[in-house]
Amino acid sequence: MKKYKIGILAACILLLGTAGFGIAYQQETSAKEQPHSFNVLVMGVDERPGDTGRSDVLMVVNLDTSHNKAKVMPIPRDTRVHIDGKGPDEKINHAYRYGGIPLTVRTVENFLDIDVDYYVKVNMEGFKDVVDELGGVYVKNPFPFVFDSFIFPEGENALNGEKALAYVRMRHEDPKGDLGRNNRQRQVVEALLDKGMNMSTVKNIPSLLTLVKKHIRTNIDVSDAFTMYNVIKKGRPDFETVTVKGEGQMVDGTWYYVVKPSEKKQLSAMFQQTH
């Protein structure tokens, strides 16, 4: 099976959008009390038969319900971390292979000294179905490149599901590496969010809910979704992209992305929940 290693927040957007619109069809009940901000860990997992896969996509999203703002922080997959039971010299994307969702959540919490309130795990093979169901997206490509037999010229590009998958997967041809890929992820995320906020998307709700059930696992329940819906119904949140600053280093013959303690402390402060 072809390996889908993409970095994308579409799962979270899809979940929030479809849950919000879907619940709007039901009789509204009171949402349980929530903090003013909370953290969602988004995991994109490349799952294949006989292989649990790795979380090659990790993003921490902080949603601020009071100010309709969101911080999005992609974590490079080669980030050097301590994984419980394995030791200090591990890549963060190995946590899912060792212990699935629980160990991945715990590893991110320990790495950044934050609480992860919710998780969203998406089967990356379903990503293209989401894009196609929403009618594709448009992005502004900063430089021309070819990847997976697709040609991406500089400037505006129309992407269907397969092409969007290739657009967010490309990494080695990007002079910025993972950071450049993260920028393309953000472009597709925002384009999908704009589509999801369009009321014409309501007609797609039954199909989108089917995709959610098939490709996504989450611990967000109905009352949690109400709280999130109260954020997105105000309009498109103001997004801030947060970069995990580090440098590549060889440790015992293995390449890692190493983040200094001072940088982790700053990131931790940015993603603390407010009440």
PDB file of C-alpha atoms in Angstrom:
ATOM      1  CA  MET A   1       0.000   0.000   0.000  1.00  0.00           C
ATOM      2  CA  LYS A   2       1.219   3.468  -0.830  1.00  0.00           C
ATOM      3  CA  LYS A   3       2.460   5.272   2.245  1.00  0.00           C
ATOM      4  CA  TYR A   4       0.556   8.431   3.174  1.00  0.00           C
ATOM      5  CA  LYS A   5       2.777  10.612   5.318  1.00  0.00           C
ATOM      6  CA  ILE A   6       1.001  13.940   5.422  1.00  0.00           C
ATOM      7  CA  GLY A   7       0.705  16.739   7.916  1.00  0.00           C
ATOM      8  CA  ILE A   8      -2.763  18.158   8.104  1.00  0.00           C
ATOM      9  CA  LEU A   9      -5.272  19.569  10.513  1.00  0.00           C
ATOM     10  CA  ALA A  10      -8.187  18.736   8.239  1.00  0.00           C
ATOM     11  CA  ALA A  11      -9.321  16.027  10.628  1.00  0.00           C
ATOM     12  CA  CYS A  12      -9.820  18.546  13.400  1.00  0.00           C
ATOM     13  CA  ILE A  13     -11.574  21.003  11.119  1.00  0.00           C
ATOM     14  CA  LEU A  14     -13.784  18.287   9.708  1.00  0.00           C
ATOM     15  CA  LEU A  15     -14.653  17.091  13.183  1.00  0.00           C
ATOM     16  CA  LEU A  16     -15.501  20.532  14.510  1.00  0.00           C
ATOM     17  CA  GLY A  17     -17.447  21.546  11.432  1.00  0.00           C
ATOM     18  CA  THR A  18     -19.487  18.409  10.977  1.00  0.00           C
ATOM     19  CA  ALA A  19     -20.070  17.925  14.677  1.00  0.00           C
ATOM     20  CA  GLY A  20     -21.227  21.518  14.997  1.00  0.00           C
ATOM     21  CA  PHE A  21     -23.539  21.457  12.002  1.00  0.00           C
ATOM     22  CA  GLY A  22     -24.769  17.951  12.819  1.00  0.00           C
ATOM     23  CA  ILE A  23     -25.592  18.828  16.385  1.00  0.00           C
ATOM     24  CA  ALA A  24     -27.361  21.973  15.186  1.00  0.00           C
ATOM     25  CA  TYR A  25     -29.948  19.679  13.631  1.00  0.00           C
ATOM     26  CA  GLN A  26     -30.690  18.240  17.063  1.00  0.00           C
ATOM     27  CA  GLN A  27     -32.372  19.881  20.047  1.00  0.00           C
ATOM     28  CA  GLU A  28     -29.732  22.042  21.699  1.00  0.00           C
ATOM     29  CA  THR A  29     -28.726  21.120  25.233  1.00  0.00           C
ATOM     30  CA  SER A  30     -26.411  22.872  27.663  1.00  0.00           C
ATOM     31  CA  ALA A  31     -22.748  22.243  27.118  1.00  0.00           C
ATOM     32  CA  LYS A  32     -20.716  21.311  30.150  1.00  0.00           C
ATOM     33  CA  GLU A  33     -18.552  24.004  31.641  1.00  0.00           C
ATOM     34  CA  GLN A  34     -15.247  24.338  29.829  1.00  0.00           C
ATOM     35  CA  PRO A  35     -12.104  26.398  30.296  1.00  0.00           C
ATOM     36  CA  HIS A  36     -11.733  29.455  28.068  1.00  0.00           C
ATOM     37  CA  SER A  37      -9.040  27.646  26.111  1.00  0.00           C
ATOM     38  CA  PHE A  38      -8.156  24.021  25.596  1.00  0.00           C
ATOM     39  CA  ASN A  39      -5.625  21.916  23.726  1.00  0.00           C
ATOM     40  CA  VAL A  40      -6.374  19.384  21.007  1.00  0.00           C
ATOM     41  CA  LEU A  41      -3.704  16.946  19.817  1.00  0.00           C
ATOM     42  CA  VAL A  42      -4.179  16.002  16.165  1.00  0.00           C
ATOM     43  CA  MET A  43      -2.462  12.804  15.043  1.00  0.00           C
ATOM     44  CA  GLY A  44      -2.139  11.792  11.412  1.00  0.00           C
ATOM     45  CA  VAL A  45      -1.305   8.100  11.346  1.00  0.00           C
ATOM     46  CA  ASP A  46      -0.085   6.077   8.399  1.00  0.00           C
ATOM     47  CA  GLU A  47      -1.823   2.743   9.051  1.00  0.00           C
ATOM     48  CA  ARG A  48      -1.189  -0.324   6.928  1.00  0.00           C
ATOM     49  CA  PRO A  49      -2.217  -4.000   7.257  1.00  0.00           C
ATOM     50  CA  GLY A  50      -0.085  -5.689   9.889  1.00  0.00           C
ATOM     51  CA  ASP A  51       1.521  -2.397  10.971  1.00  0.00           C
ATOM     52  CA  THR A  52       0.230  -0.092  13.724  1.00  0.00           C
ATOM     53  CA  GLY A  53       1.871   2.833  11.941  1.00  0.00           C
ATOM     54  CA  ARG A  54       3.536   5.957  13.252  1.00  0.00           C
ATOM     55  CA  SER A  55       2.139   9.375  14.034  1.00  0.00           C
ATOM     56  CA  ASP A  56       4.161  11.130  11.361  1.00  0.00           C
ATOM     57  CA  VAL A  57       1.778  14.050  11.759  1.00  0.00           C
ATOM     58  CA  LEU A  58       1.440  15.733  15.146  1.00  0.00           C
ATOM     59  CA  MET A  59      -0.184  19.101  15.763  1.00  0.00           C
ATOM     60  CA  VAL A  60      -1.194  20.779  18.994  1.00  0.00           C
ATOM     61  CA  VAL A  61      -4.122  23.153  18.532  1.00  0.00           C
ATOM     62  CA  ASN A  62      -5.132  25.595  21.247  1.00  0.00           C
ATOM     63  CA  LEU A  63      -8.657  26.962  20.839  1.00  0.00           C
ATOM     64  CA  ASP A  64      -9.481  30.169  22.708  1.00  0.00           C
ATOM     65  CA  THR A  65     -13.256  30.260  23.096  1.00  0.00           C
ATOM     66  CA  SER A  66     -13.313  33.781  24.543  1.00  0.00           C
ATOM     67  CA  HIS A  67     -11.499  35.495  21.673  1.00  0.00           C
ATOM     68  CA  ASN A  68     -12.215  33.127  18.771  1.00  0.00           C
ATOM     69  CA  LYS A  69      -8.526  32.471  18.244  1.00  0.00           C
ATOM     70  CA  ALA A  70      -6.506  29.349  17.536  1.00  0.00           C
ATOM     71  CA  LYS A  71      -2.829  28.521  17.864  1.00  0.00           C
ATOM     72  CA  VAL A  72      -1.593  25.719  15.628  1.00  0.00           C
ATOM     73  CA  MET A  73       1.760  24.101  16.392  1.00  0.00           C
ATOM     74  CA  PRO A  74       3.057  21.296  14.148  1.00  0.00           C
ATOM     75  CA  ILE A  75       5.666  19.151  15.930  1.00  0.00           C
ATOM     76  CA  PRO A  76       8.430  17.865  13.612  1.00  0.00           C
ATOM     77  CA  ARG A  77       8.232  14.090  13.442  1.00  0.00           C
ATOM     78  CA  ASP A  78      11.966  13.623  14.166  1.00  0.00           C
ATOM     79  CA  THR A  79      11.854  15.655  17.396  1.00  0.00           C
ATOM     80  CA  ARG A  80      14.036  14.013  20.060  1.00  0.00           C
ATOM     81  CA  VAL A  81      12.002  13.182  23.166  1.00  0.00           C
ATOM     82  CA  HIS A  82      11.841  10.858  26.138  1.00  0.00           C
ATOM     83  CA  ILE A  83       9.238   8.124  25.658  1.00  0.00           C
ATOM     84  CA  ASP A  84       8.133   6.291  28.805  1.00  0.00           C
ATOM     85  CA  GLY A  85       9.533   2.790  28.848  1.00  0.00           C
ATOM     86  CA  LYS A  86      11.894   3.478  25.951  1.00  0.00           C
ATOM     87  CA  GLY A  87      14.283   6.212  27.039  1.00  0.00           C
ATOM     88  CA  PRO A  88      15.412   9.746  26.131  1.00  0.00           C
ATOM     89  CA  ASP A  89      16.717   9.090  22.627  1.00  0.00           C
ATOM     90  CA  GLU A  90      13.549   8.517  20.646  1.00  0.00           C
ATOM     91  CA  LYS A  91      11.784  10.288  17.794  1.00  0.00           C
ATOM     92  CA  ILE A  92       8.384  11.586  18.790  1.00  0.00           C
ATOM     93  CA  ASN A  93       6.610   9.825  15.922  1.00  0.00           C
ATOM     94  CA  HIS A  94       7.646   6.439  17.395  1.00  0.00           C
ATOM     95  CA  ALA A  95       5.351   6.905  20.403  1.00  0.00           C
ATOM     96  CA  TYR A  96       2.276   5.801  18.457  1.00  0.00           C
ATOM     97  CA  ARG A  97       3.991   2.603  17.302  1.00  0.00           C
ATOM     98  CA  TYR A  98       4.982   1.763  20.890  1.00  0.00           C
ATOM     99  CA  GLY A  99       1.744   2.630  22.671  1.00  0.00           C
ATOM    100  CA  GLY A 100      -0.894   4.063  20.353  1.00  0.00           C
ATOM    101  CA  ILE A 101      -2.955   7.105  21.284  1.00  0.00           C
ATOM    102  CA  PRO A 102      -2.387   7.005  25.092  1.00  0.00           C
ATOM    103  CA  LEU A 103       1.413   6.953  24.857  1.00  0.00           C
ATOM    104  CA  THR A 104       1.432   9.601  22.116  1.00  0.00           C
ATOM    105  CA  VAL A 105      -0.683  11.938  24.241  1.00  0.00           C
ATOM    106  CA  ARG A 106       1.484  11.339  27.298  1.00  0.00           C
ATOM    107  CA  THR A 107       4.699  11.888  25.320  1.00  0.00           C
ATOM    108  CA  VAL A 108       3.503  15.239  23.962  1.00  0.00           C
ATOM    109  CA  GLU A 109       2.325  16.314  27.431  1.00  0.00           C
ATOM    110  CA  ASN A 110       5.694  15.425  28.955  1.00  0.00           C
ATOM    111  CA  PHE A 111       7.666  17.013  26.129  1.00  0.00           C
ATOM    112  CA  LEU A 112       5.891  20.375  26.381  1.00  0.00           C
ATOM    113  CA  ASP A 113       4.709  20.252  30.009  1.00  0.00           C
ATOM    114  CA  ILE A 114       1.092  20.928  28.968  1.00  0.00           C
ATOM    115  CA  ASP A 115      -2.265  19.203  29.332  1.00  0.00           C
ATOM    116  CA  VAL A 116      -3.847  17.684  26.235  1.00  0.00           C
ATOM    117  CA  ASP A 117      -7.608  17.942  26.732  1.00  0.00           C
ATOM    118  CA  TYR A 118      -8.700  16.186  23.558  1.00  0.00           C
ATOM    119  CA  TYR A 119      -7.226  14.109  20.785  1.00  0.00           C
ATOM    120  CA  VAL A 120      -8.187  13.582  17.153  1.00  0.00           C
ATOM    121  CA  LYS A 121      -6.575  10.681  15.317  1.00  0.00           C
ATOM    122  CA  VAL A 122      -7.122  10.521  11.576  1.00  0.00           C
ATOM    123  CA  ASN A 123      -6.404   7.737   9.136  1.00  0.00           C
ATOM    124  CA  MET A 124      -4.485   9.649   6.501  1.00  0.00           C
ATOM    125  CA  GLU A 125      -5.835   7.554   3.662  1.00  0.00           C
ATOM    126  CA  GLY A 126      -9.191   9.216   4.203  1.00  0.00           C
ATOM    127  CA  PHE A 127      -7.814  12.735   3.761  1.00  0.00           C
ATOM    128  CA  LYS A 128      -8.333  12.861   0.017  1.00  0.00           C
ATOM    129  CA  ASP A 129     -11.969  11.787   0.482  1.00  0.00           C
ATOM    130  CA  VAL A 130     -12.565  14.769   2.764  1.00  0.00           C
ATOM    131  CA  VAL A 131     -11.099  17.223   0.267  1.00  0.00           C
ATOM    132  CA  ASP A 132     -13.135  15.748  -2.581  1.00  0.00           C
ATOM    133  CA  GLU A 133     -16.337  15.782  -0.524  1.00  0.00           C
ATOM    134  CA  LEU A 134     -15.868  19.513   0.074  1.00  0.00           C
ATOM    135  CA  GLY A 135     -15.323  20.137  -3.641  1.00  0.00           C
ATOM    136  CA  GLY A 136     -11.553  20.655  -3.544  1.00  0.00           C
ATOM    137  CA  VAL A 137      -9.550  23.660  -2.360  1.00  0.00           C
ATOM    138  CA  TYR A 138      -7.423  26.487  -3.774  1.00  0.00           C
ATOM    139  CA  VAL A 139      -3.952  27.341  -2.455  1.00  0.00           C
ATOM    140  CA  LYS A 140      -1.235  29.807  -3.430  1.00  0.00           C
ATOM    141  CA  ASN A 141       1.941  27.835  -4.051  1.00  0.00           C
ATOM    142  CA  PRO A 142       5.143  29.810  -3.251  1.00  0.00           C
ATOM    143  CA  PHE A 143       7.426  27.954  -5.706  1.00  0.00           C
ATOM    144  CA  PRO A 144       7.013  25.423  -8.531  1.00  0.00           C
ATOM    145  CA  PHE A 145       7.667  21.729  -7.928  1.00  0.00           C
ATOM    146  CA  VAL A 146       6.704  18.250  -9.130  1.00  0.00           C
ATOM    147  CA  PHE A 147       5.708  15.499  -6.713  1.00  0.00           C
ATOM    148  CA  ASP A 148       3.965  12.132  -7.144  1.00  0.00           C
ATOM    149  CA  SER A 149       3.565  12.895 -10.872  1.00  0.00           C
ATOM    150  CA  PHE A 150       1.657  16.104 -10.096  1.00  0.00           C
ATOM    151  CA  ILE A 151       2.884  19.473 -11.355  1.00  0.00           C
ATOM    152  CA  PHE A 152       2.457  22.382  -8.944  1.00  0.00           C
ATOM    153  CA  PRO A 153       3.170  25.721 -10.663  1.00  0.00           C
ATOM    154  CA  GLU A 154       3.920  28.849  -8.695  1.00  0.00           C
ATOM    155  CA  GLY A 155       0.765  30.787  -7.842  1.00  0.00           C
ATOM    156  CA  GLU A 156      -2.821  29.649  -7.379  1.00  0.00           C
ATOM    157  CA  ASN A 157      -3.454  25.913  -7.626  1.00  0.00           C
ATOM    158  CA  ALA A 158      -6.778  24.052  -7.603  1.00  0.00           C
ATOM    159  CA  LEU A 159      -6.420  20.826  -5.617  1.00  0.00           C
ATOM    160  CA  ASN A 160      -8.640  17.776  -5.579  1.00  0.00           C
ATOM    161  CA  GLY A 161      -8.111  15.080  -2.948  1.00  0.00           C
ATOM    162  CA  GLU A 162      -5.220  13.242  -4.612  1.00  0.00           C
ATOM    163  CA  LYS A 163      -3.412  16.439  -5.541  1.00  0.00           C
ATOM    164  CA  ALA A 164      -3.920  17.971  -2.083  1.00  0.00           C
ATOM    165  CA  LEU A 165      -2.440  14.820  -0.573  1.00  0.00           C
ATOM    166  CA  ALA A 166       0.677  15.200  -2.716  1.00  0.00           C
ATOM    167  CA  TYR A 167       0.877  18.950  -1.992  1.00  0.00           C
ATOM    168  CA  VAL A 168       1.064  18.438   1.770  1.00  0.00           C
ATOM    169  CA  ARG A 169       3.294  15.347   1.607  1.00  0.00           C
ATOM    170  CA  MET A 170       6.209  16.895  -0.279  1.00  0.00           C
ATOM    171  CA  ARG A 171       9.164  17.522   2.013  1.00  0.00           C
ATOM    172  CA  HIS A 172      12.580  16.642   0.585  1.00  0.00           C
ATOM    173  CA  GLU A 173      12.266  18.952  -2.436  1.00  0.00           C
ATOM    174  CA  ASP A 174      11.369  21.875  -0.178  1.00  0.00           C
ATOM    175  CA  PRO A 175      14.388  24.023   0.771  1.00  0.00           C
ATOM    176  CA  LYS A 176      12.780  24.532   4.191  1.00  0.00           C
ATOM    177  CA  GLY A 177      12.183  20.813   4.765  1.00  0.00           C
ATOM    178  CA  ASP A 178       9.554  20.052   7.396  1.00  0.00           C
ATOM    179  CA  LEU A 179       8.994  23.748   8.067  1.00  0.00           C
ATOM    180  CA  GLY A 180       8.071  24.305   4.432  1.00  0.00           C
ATOM    181  CA  ARG A 181       5.751  21.325   4.523  1.00  0.00           C
ATOM    182  CA  ASN A 182       4.127  22.739   7.643  1.00  0.00           C
ATOM    183  CA  ASN A 183       3.399  25.965   5.753  1.00  0.00           C
ATOM    184  CA  ARG A 184       1.627  24.012   3.006  1.00  0.00           C
ATOM    185  CA  GLN A 185      -0.324  22.119   5.633  1.00  0.00           C
ATOM    186  CA  ARG A 186      -1.511  25.422   7.068  1.00  0.00           C
ATOM    187  CA  GLN A 187      -2.618  26.610   3.625  1.00  0.00           C
ATOM    188  CA  VAL A 188      -4.766  23.538   3.075  1.00  0.00           C
ATOM    189  CA  VAL A 189      -6.101  23.717   6.633  1.00  0.00           C
ATOM    190  CA  GLU A 190      -7.277  27.285   6.180  1.00  0.00           C
ATOM    191  CA  ALA A 191      -8.762  26.528   2.768  1.00  0.00           C
ATOM    192  CA  LEU A 192     -10.710  23.597   4.220  1.00  0.00           C
ATOM    193  CA  LEU A 193     -11.852  25.712   7.138  1.00  0.00           C
ATOM    194  CA  ASP A 194     -13.175  28.360   4.766  1.00  0.00           C
ATOM    195  CA  LYS A 195     -15.070  25.652   2.902  1.00  0.00           C
ATOM    196  CA  GLY A 196     -16.403  24.187   6.123  1.00  0.00           C
ATOM    197  CA  MET A 197     -17.658  27.562   7.324  1.00  0.00           C
ATOM    198  CA  ASN A 198     -19.683  28.019   4.131  1.00  0.00           C
ATOM    199  CA  MET A 199     -23.339  27.204   4.697  1.00  0.00           C
ATOM    200  CA  SER A 200     -23.451  25.466   1.308  1.00  0.00           C
ATOM    201  CA  THR A 201     -21.472  22.705   3.032  1.00  0.00           C
ATOM    202  CA  VAL A 202     -24.592  21.708   4.975  1.00  0.00           C
ATOM    203  CA  LYS A 203     -25.706  19.547   2.044  1.00  0.00           C
ATOM    204  CA  ASN A 204     -22.528  17.491   2.481  1.00  0.00           C
ATOM    205  CA  ILE A 205     -23.144  16.778   6.177  1.00  0.00           C
ATOM    206  CA  PRO A 206     -24.409  13.181   5.817  1.00  0.00           C
ATOM    207  CA  SER A 207     -21.412  12.185   3.686  1.00  0.00           C
ATOM    208  CA  LEU A 208     -18.974  14.074   5.907  1.00  0.00           C
ATOM    209  CA  LEU A 209     -20.314  12.391   9.038  1.00  0.00           C
ATOM    210  CA  THR A 210     -19.789   9.032   7.335  1.00  0.00           C
ATOM    211  CA  LEU A 211     -16.170   9.972   6.629  1.00  0.00           C
ATOM    212  CA  VAL A 212     -15.690  11.086  10.238  1.00  0.00           C
ATOM    213  CA  LYS A 213     -16.950   7.747  11.521  1.00  0.00           C
ATOM    214  CA  LYS A 214     -14.737   5.816   9.106  1.00  0.00           C
ATOM    215  CA  HIS A 215     -11.462   7.683   9.366  1.00  0.00           C
ATOM    216  CA  ILE A 216     -11.382   9.506  12.730  1.00  0.00           C
ATOM    217  CA  ARG A 217     -11.066   8.522  16.390  1.00  0.00           C
ATOM    218  CA  THR A 218     -11.551  11.140  19.090  1.00  0.00           C
ATOM    219  CA  ASN A 219     -12.519  11.599  22.725  1.00  0.00           C
ATOM    220  CA  ILE A 220     -14.607  14.699  21.944  1.00  0.00           C
ATOM    221  CA  ASP A 221     -18.178  13.978  23.033  1.00  0.00           C
ATOM    222  CA  VAL A 222     -21.435  15.746  22.167  1.00  0.00           C
ATOM    223  CA  SER A 223     -21.262  18.380  24.900  1.00  0.00           C
ATOM    224  CA  ASP A 224     -17.612  19.075  24.047  1.00  0.00           C
ATOM    225  CA  ALA A 225     -18.614  19.541  20.420  1.00  0.00           C
ATOM    226  CA  PHE A 226     -21.211  22.099  21.479  1.00  0.00           C
ATOM    227  CA  THR A 227     -18.500  24.168  23.108  1.00  0.00           C
ATOM    228  CA  MET A 228     -16.347  23.964  19.981  1.00  0.00           C
ATOM    229  CA  TYR A 229     -19.298  24.787  17.778  1.00  0.00           C
ATOM    230  CA  ASN A 230     -19.856  27.941  19.824  1.00  0.00           C
ATOM    231  CA  VAL A 231     -16.355  28.961  18.724  1.00  0.00           C
ATOM    232  CA  ILE A 232     -16.657  28.262  15.007  1.00  0.00           C
ATOM    233  CA  LYS A 233     -20.177  29.664  14.669  1.00  0.00           C
ATOM    234  CA  LYS A 234     -18.719  33.100  15.495  1.00  0.00           C
ATOM    235  CA  GLY A 235     -16.831  32.914  12.230  1.00  0.00           C
ATOM    236  CA  ARG A 236     -13.454  31.755  11.083  1.00  0.00           C
ATOM    237  CA  PRO A 237     -11.015  31.801  14.054  1.00  0.00           C
ATOM    238  CA  ASP A 238      -7.900  33.937  13.826  1.00  0.00           C
ATOM    239  CA  PHE A 239      -5.065  31.467  13.290  1.00  0.00           C
ATOM    240  CA  GLU A 240      -1.556  31.823  14.671  1.00  0.00           C
ATOM    241  CA  THR A 241       1.024  29.304  13.491  1.00  0.00           C
ATOM    242  CA  VAL A 242       3.611  28.466  16.159  1.00  0.00           C
ATOM    243  CA  THR A 243       6.960  27.042  15.073  1.00  0.00           C
ATOM    244  CA  VAL A 244       8.893  24.576  17.218  1.00  0.00           C
ATOM    245  CA  LYS A 245      12.421  25.949  16.924  1.00  0.00           C
ATOM    246  CA  GLY A 246      15.280  23.481  17.030  1.00  0.00           C
ATOM    247  CA  GLU A 247      18.221  22.134  15.071  1.00  0.00           C
ATOM    248  CA  GLY A 248      19.243  18.861  13.489  1.00  0.00           C
ATOM    249  CA  GLN A 249      21.797  16.796  15.377  1.00  0.00           C
ATOM    250  CA  MET A 250      23.311  13.330  15.068  1.00  0.00           C
ATOM    251  CA  VAL A 251      23.001  11.372  18.331  1.00  0.00           C
ATOM    252  CA  ASP A 252      24.671   7.939  18.354  1.00  0.00           C
ATOM    253  CA  GLY A 253      24.357   7.733  14.587  1.00  0.00           C
ATOM    254  CA  THR A 254      20.707   8.809  14.404  1.00  0.00           C
ATOM    255  CA  TRP A 255      19.464  12.161  13.144  1.00  0.00           C
ATOM    256  CA  TYR A 256      17.122  14.050  15.493  1.00  0.00           C
ATOM    257  CA  TYR A 257      15.446  17.446  15.639  1.00  0.00           C
ATOM    258  CA  VAL A 258      16.644  18.755  19.003  1.00  0.00           C
ATOM    259  CA  VAL A 259      14.672  21.388  20.915  1.00  0.00           C
ATOM    260  CA  LYS A 260      16.385  23.269  23.739  1.00  0.00           C
ATOM    261  CA  PRO A 261      14.764  23.354  27.215  1.00  0.00           C
ATOM    262  CA  SER A 262      14.394  27.157  26.995  1.00  0.00           C
ATOM    263  CA  GLU A 263      12.387  26.789  23.768  1.00  0.00           C
ATOM    264  CA  LYS A 264      10.167  24.113  25.291  1.00  0.00           C
ATOM    265  CA  LYS A 265       9.508  26.392  28.258  1.00  0.00           C
ATOM    266  CA  GLN A 266       8.342  29.198  25.950  1.00  0.00           C
ATOM    267  CA  LEU A 267       6.082  26.847  24.008  1.00  0.00           C
ATOM    268  CA  SER A 268       4.628  25.487  27.231  1.00  0.00           C
ATOM    269  CA  ALA A 269       3.665  28.988  28.347  1.00  0.00           C
ATOM    270  CA  MET A 270       1.883  29.620  25.021  1.00  0.00           C
ATOM    271  CA  PHE A 271      -0.249  26.490  25.322  1.00  0.00           C
ATOM    272  CA  GLN A 272      -1.361  26.685  28.924  1.00  0.00           C
ATOM    273  CA  GLN A 273      -5.137  26.659  29.289  1.00  0.00           C
ATOM    274  CA  THR A 274      -6.894  29.743  30.635  1.00  0.00           C
ATOM    275  CA  HIS A 275      -9.996  29.634  32.830  1.00  0.00           C
TER     276      HIS A 275
END
